[in-house]
Coordinates of C-alpha atoms and ligand atoms in Angstrom, one line a residue:
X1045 CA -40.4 -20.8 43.4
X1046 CA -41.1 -17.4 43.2
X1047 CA -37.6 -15.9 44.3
X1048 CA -36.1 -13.5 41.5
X1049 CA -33.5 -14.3 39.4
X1050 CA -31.1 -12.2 37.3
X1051 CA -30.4 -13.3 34.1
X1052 CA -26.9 -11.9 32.5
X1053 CA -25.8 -12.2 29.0
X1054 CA -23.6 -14.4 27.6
X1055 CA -20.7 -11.3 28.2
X1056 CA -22.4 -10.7 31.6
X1057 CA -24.8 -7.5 30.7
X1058 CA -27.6 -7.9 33.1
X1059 CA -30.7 -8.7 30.4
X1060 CA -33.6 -9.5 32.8
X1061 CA -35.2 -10.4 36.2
X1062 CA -37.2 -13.1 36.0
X1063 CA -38.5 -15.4 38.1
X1064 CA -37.0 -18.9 39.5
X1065 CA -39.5 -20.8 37.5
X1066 CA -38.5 -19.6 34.4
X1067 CA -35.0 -19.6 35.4
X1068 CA -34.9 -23.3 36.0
X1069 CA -36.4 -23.9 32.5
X1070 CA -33.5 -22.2 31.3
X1071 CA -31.2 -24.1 33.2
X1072 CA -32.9 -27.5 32.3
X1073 CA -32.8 -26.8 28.8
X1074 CA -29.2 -26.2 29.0
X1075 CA -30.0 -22.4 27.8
X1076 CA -28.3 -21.1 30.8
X1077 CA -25.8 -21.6 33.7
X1078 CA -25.2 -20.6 37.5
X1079 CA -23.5 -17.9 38.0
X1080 CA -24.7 -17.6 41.8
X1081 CA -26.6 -19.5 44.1
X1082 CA -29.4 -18.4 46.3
X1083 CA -29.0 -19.7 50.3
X1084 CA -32.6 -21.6 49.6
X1085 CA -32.5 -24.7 48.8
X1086 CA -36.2 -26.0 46.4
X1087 CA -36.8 -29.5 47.4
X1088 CA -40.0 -31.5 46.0
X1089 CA -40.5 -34.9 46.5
X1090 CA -38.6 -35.8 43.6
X1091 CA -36.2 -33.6 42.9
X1092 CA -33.9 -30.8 45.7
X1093 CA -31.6 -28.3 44.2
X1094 CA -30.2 -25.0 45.2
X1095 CA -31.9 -22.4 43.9
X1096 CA -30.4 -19.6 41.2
X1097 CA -30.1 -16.3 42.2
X1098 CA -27.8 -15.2 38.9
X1099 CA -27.8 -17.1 35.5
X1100 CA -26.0 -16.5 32.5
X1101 CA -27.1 -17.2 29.2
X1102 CA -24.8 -19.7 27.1
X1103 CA -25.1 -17.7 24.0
X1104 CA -25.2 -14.3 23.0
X1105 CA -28.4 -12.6 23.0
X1106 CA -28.3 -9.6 20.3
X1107 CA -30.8 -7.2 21.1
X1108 CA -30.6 -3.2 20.2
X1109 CA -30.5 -1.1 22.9
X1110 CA -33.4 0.4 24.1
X1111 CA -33.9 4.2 24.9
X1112 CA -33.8 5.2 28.5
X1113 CA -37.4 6.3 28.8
X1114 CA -37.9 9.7 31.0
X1115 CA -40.7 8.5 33.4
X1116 CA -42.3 9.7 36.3
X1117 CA -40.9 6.2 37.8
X1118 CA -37.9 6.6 36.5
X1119 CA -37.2 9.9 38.2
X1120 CA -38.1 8.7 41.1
X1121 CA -36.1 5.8 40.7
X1122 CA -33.1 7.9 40.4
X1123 CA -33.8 10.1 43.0
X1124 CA -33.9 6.9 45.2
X1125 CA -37.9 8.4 46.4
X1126 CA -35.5 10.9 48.3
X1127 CA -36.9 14.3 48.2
X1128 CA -34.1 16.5 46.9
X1129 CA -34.0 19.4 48.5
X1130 CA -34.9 18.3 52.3
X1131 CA -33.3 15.0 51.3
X1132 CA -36.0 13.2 53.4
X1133 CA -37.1 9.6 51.9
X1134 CA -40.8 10.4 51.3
X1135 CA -43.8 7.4 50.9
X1136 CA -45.6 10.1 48.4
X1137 CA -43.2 12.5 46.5
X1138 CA -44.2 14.7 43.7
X1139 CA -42.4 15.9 40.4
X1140 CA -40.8 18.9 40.5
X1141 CA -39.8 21.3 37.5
X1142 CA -36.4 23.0 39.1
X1143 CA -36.7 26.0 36.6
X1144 CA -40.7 26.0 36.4
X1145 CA -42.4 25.3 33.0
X1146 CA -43.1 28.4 32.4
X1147 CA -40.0 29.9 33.0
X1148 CA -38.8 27.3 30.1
X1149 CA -38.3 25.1 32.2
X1150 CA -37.8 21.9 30.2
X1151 CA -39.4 18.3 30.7
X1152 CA -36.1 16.6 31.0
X1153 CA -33.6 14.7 33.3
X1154 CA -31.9 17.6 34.3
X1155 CA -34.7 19.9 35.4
X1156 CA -37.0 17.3 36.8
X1157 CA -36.8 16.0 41.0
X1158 CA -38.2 14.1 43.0
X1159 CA -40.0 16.7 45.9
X1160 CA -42.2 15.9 48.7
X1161 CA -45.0 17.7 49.1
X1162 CA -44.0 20.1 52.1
X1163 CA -41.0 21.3 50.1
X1164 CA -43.3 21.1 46.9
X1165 CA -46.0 23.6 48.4
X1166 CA -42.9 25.9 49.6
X1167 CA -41.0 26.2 46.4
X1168 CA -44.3 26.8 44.4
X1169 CA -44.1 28.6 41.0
X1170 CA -40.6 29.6 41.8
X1171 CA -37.1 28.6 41.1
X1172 CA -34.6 27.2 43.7
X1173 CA -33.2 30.3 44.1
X1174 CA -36.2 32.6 44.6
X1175 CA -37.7 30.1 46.9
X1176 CA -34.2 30.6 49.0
X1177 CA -33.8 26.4 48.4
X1178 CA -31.2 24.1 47.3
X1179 CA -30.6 20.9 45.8
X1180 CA -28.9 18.5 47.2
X1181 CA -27.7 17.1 44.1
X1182 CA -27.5 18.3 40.4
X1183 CA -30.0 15.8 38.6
X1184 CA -28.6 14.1 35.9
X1185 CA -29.3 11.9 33.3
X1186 CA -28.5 8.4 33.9
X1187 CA -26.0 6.5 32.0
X1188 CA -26.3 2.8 31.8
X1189 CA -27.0 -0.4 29.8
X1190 CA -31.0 0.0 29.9
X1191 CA -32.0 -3.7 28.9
X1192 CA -33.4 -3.5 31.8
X1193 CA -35.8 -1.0 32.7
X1194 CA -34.6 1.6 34.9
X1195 CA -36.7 1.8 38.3
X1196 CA -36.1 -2.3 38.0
X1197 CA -32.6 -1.8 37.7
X1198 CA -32.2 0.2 40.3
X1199 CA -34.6 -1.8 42.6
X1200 CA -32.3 -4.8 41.7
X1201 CA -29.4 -2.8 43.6
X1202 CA -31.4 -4.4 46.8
X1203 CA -30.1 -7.8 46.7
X1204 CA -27.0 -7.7 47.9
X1205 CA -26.0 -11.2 45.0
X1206 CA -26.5 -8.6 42.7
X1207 CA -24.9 -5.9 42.8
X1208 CA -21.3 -6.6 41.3
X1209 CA -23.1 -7.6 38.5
X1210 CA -24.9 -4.8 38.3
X1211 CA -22.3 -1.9 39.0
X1212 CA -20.2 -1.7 35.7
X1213 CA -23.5 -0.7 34.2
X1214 CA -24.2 2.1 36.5
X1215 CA -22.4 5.0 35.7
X1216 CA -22.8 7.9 37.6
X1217 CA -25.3 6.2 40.0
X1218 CA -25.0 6.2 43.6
X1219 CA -25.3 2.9 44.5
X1220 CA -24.9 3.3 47.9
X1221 CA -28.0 5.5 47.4
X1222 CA -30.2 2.2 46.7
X1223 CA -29.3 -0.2 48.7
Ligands
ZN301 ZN1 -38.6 17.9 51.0

């Protein structure tokens, strides 16, 4: 029972991943309903069901909206752990200040990349152009429904039940990048 579940809103805005378990419990309670299946099917001696992969909640969950948090994670997150100026997937990447901090070089979505540590060393104290480097893309800052934190957001993008659920809320996201 320890498959992931997505939970959706009454109006279908993804609000959680969670796990079967508790999913189930929603389910039994009559809190919830199926939206998608998993291929598994849980069997116990007493009881054999197919296993959620998407739930919805039967009744509107109000809940403000959270600010999307600039994070180390989150960066990386969007960045998909893809160095951006090589473009290599790196296992360790760094945080990179495209216009260095002390050039003014803010602490925000727009000037921070992900950077492995070979194009890190090489760009040094310098800007893109001085270093004679490019981006591959122009970072942004994200735009979606963030109930959801944002690296687990995009990590969701992986299971393939998920992702038309997922989509309308990913503006300006690649998701072709994640998955
Ligand atoms: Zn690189």
């Amino acid at each position: 029972m320890d498959n992931q579940v997505l939970v959706l809103n009454q109006n279908y805005e993804p609000l959680n991943v969670t796990n079967a378990r508790r999913a189930v419990t929603l389910l039994y309670l009559g809190k919830a309903i199926v939206v998608e299946k998993d291929s598994q099917v849980f069997h116990s001696p007493t009881v054999s069901f197919e296993m959620p992969s998407v739930v919805r909640l039967a009744y509107y969950v109000k809940r403000p909206t959270p600010q999307l948090k600039l994070t180390r994670r989150s960066i990386i997150a969007r960045d998909g752990q893809r160095c951006q100026y090589c473009g290599r997937r790196a296992k360790t990447v760094t945080i990179d200040h495209v216009i260095p901090r002390d050039r003014r070089g803010r602490t925000d979505w727009k000037n921070l990349v992900c950077a492995c540590i070979k194009c890190n060393n090489k760009k040094g104290n310098r800007t893109p152009q001085e270093a004679g480097m490019t981006l591959i893309r122009r970072p942004f800052r994200p735009r979606y429904v963030p109930y959801i934190s944002f690296s687990k957001f995009v990590a969701a993008f992986r299971n393939k039940r998920w992702v038309d659920y997922l989509a309308p809320f990913a503006q300006g996201l690649d998701i072709q990048e994640y998955c």
